[in-house]
Coordinates of C-alpha atoms in Angstrom, one line a residue:
M1 CA -33.1 -9.7 -38.4
R2 CA -36.5 -8.6 -39.7
W3 CA -38.2 -10.5 -36.8
V4 CA -36.1 -8.4 -34.4
L5 CA -37.1 -5.2 -35.8
L6 CA -40.7 -6.5 -36.1
L7 CA -40.5 -7.0 -32.5
L8 CA -39.3 -3.7 -31.6
A9 CA -42.0 -2.5 -34.0
I10 CA -44.5 -4.0 -31.8
A11 CA -43.2 -2.7 -28.7
G12 CA -42.9 0.7 -30.3
V13 CA -46.9 0.4 -31.0
Y14 CA -47.5 -0.7 -27.7
V15 CA -45.5 2.3 -26.0
S16 CA -47.0 4.8 -28.5
A17 CA -50.9 3.0 -27.5
R18 CA -49.8 3.4 -23.6
A19 CA -49.0 7.1 -24.4
L20 CA -52.3 7.7 -26.3
Q21 CA -54.3 6.0 -23.4
I22 CA -52.5 8.6 -21.1
H23 CA -53.6 11.8 -23.4
N24 CA -57.2 10.2 -23.4
S25 CA -57.3 9.8 -19.8
T26 CA -58.1 12.1 -16.8
D27 CA -56.5 9.5 -14.1
T28 CA -53.2 10.1 -12.4
P29 CA -50.9 8.6 -15.1
P30 CA -48.6 5.6 -13.9
C31 CA -45.5 7.4 -14.7
S32 CA -46.1 10.6 -12.8
I33 CA -42.8 10.5 -10.8
N34 CA -41.8 14.2 -9.9
E35 CA -42.3 17.9 -11.4
H36 CA -39.4 16.8 -14.2
W37 CA -40.9 13.1 -14.9
D38 CA -44.5 13.2 -15.7
C39 CA -46.3 11.7 -18.6
G40 CA -49.4 13.3 -17.9
V41 CA -48.0 16.6 -17.9
V42 CA -46.5 15.8 -21.3
N43 CA -49.5 13.9 -22.8
H44 CA -51.7 16.8 -21.8
S45 CA -49.3 19.9 -23.0
E46 CA -50.3 21.5 -26.3
F47 CA -47.3 19.6 -27.9
A48 CA -49.1 16.8 -27.5
V49 CA -51.6 17.1 -30.6
M50 CA -50.7 18.2 -34.2
R51 CA -53.4 20.3 -35.9
L52 CA -54.1 19.2 -39.3
S53 CA -56.8 20.6 -41.4
G54 CA -58.7 22.0 -38.2
H55 CA -58.4 18.4 -36.4
E56 CA -56.3 18.0 -33.6
I57 CA -54.8 14.6 -33.9
P58 CA -52.6 13.3 -30.9
V59 CA -48.8 12.8 -31.4
A60 CA -49.1 9.2 -30.0
D61 CA -51.4 8.3 -33.2
F62 CA -48.2 9.1 -35.4
G63 CA -46.4 6.8 -33.1
I64 CA -48.8 4.0 -33.5
L65 CA -49.0 4.4 -37.2
G66 CA -45.0 4.9 -37.5
Y67 CA -43.9 1.9 -35.7
A68 CA -46.7 -0.3 -37.4
L69 CA -45.2 1.0 -40.8
L70 CA -41.8 0.1 -40.0
G71 CA -42.9 -3.4 -38.7
I72 CA -44.6 -4.0 -42.2
L73 CA -41.5 -2.7 -44.3
A74 CA -39.3 -5.3 -41.9
V75 CA -41.3 -8.1 -42.7
A76 CA -41.8 -7.3 -46.3
R77 CA -37.8 -6.6 -46.7
R78 CA -38.4 -3.3 -47.9
R79 CA -34.9 -2.2 -46.9
L80 CA -34.8 1.1 -48.3
W81 CA -38.1 2.3 -47.3
F82 CA -37.3 1.0 -43.8
V83 CA -34.4 3.1 -43.8
V84 CA -36.1 6.3 -45.0
A85 CA -39.4 5.7 -42.4
A86 CA -36.9 5.1 -39.6
I87 CA -35.0 8.4 -40.3
I88 CA -38.0 10.2 -40.9
G89 CA -39.5 8.7 -37.5
L90 CA -36.1 9.4 -35.7
A91 CA -36.0 13.1 -36.7
F92 CA -39.7 13.1 -35.4
A93 CA -38.6 11.6 -32.0
L94 CA -35.6 14.0 -31.9
H95 CA -38.1 16.8 -32.4
L96 CA -40.4 15.7 -29.6
T97 CA -37.5 15.1 -27.3
W98 CA -36.4 18.7 -27.8
I99 CA -39.9 19.7 -26.6
E100 CA -39.6 18.0 -23.7
K101 CA -36.5 19.6 -23.1
T102 CA -38.3 22.9 -23.9
I103 CA -40.9 22.2 -21.1
Q104 CA -38.5 20.4 -18.9
T105 CA -40.8 17.6 -18.2
W106 CA -39.9 14.0 -19.3
C107 CA -42.3 11.3 -20.5
L108 CA -40.8 7.7 -19.7
F109 CA -43.0 6.2 -22.4
C110 CA -41.8 9.0 -24.9
V111 CA -38.0 9.1 -24.1

């Protein structure tokens, strides 16, 4: 089971890295489908960064770190810490999904 969780964590790191790439790019995003499905709009919105200590950190960075942590915890068999981290990650993801609902634009990578 831990290897399945590791593979899912690796997939999460990949998807978060793609979102970060879109955030840092000025090209047309590969997932710009229509006015309601556009990764570029979501990843360039004011909600795509968190302001901490005067610095703007892309939300995708938190995804990369979070999924990497989940992978490490899964391989290390730290079940309690894995569950705690997964619940925190789920809460954060639900918050971001609520923001996408609010701006009425969805990102395929984020969803």
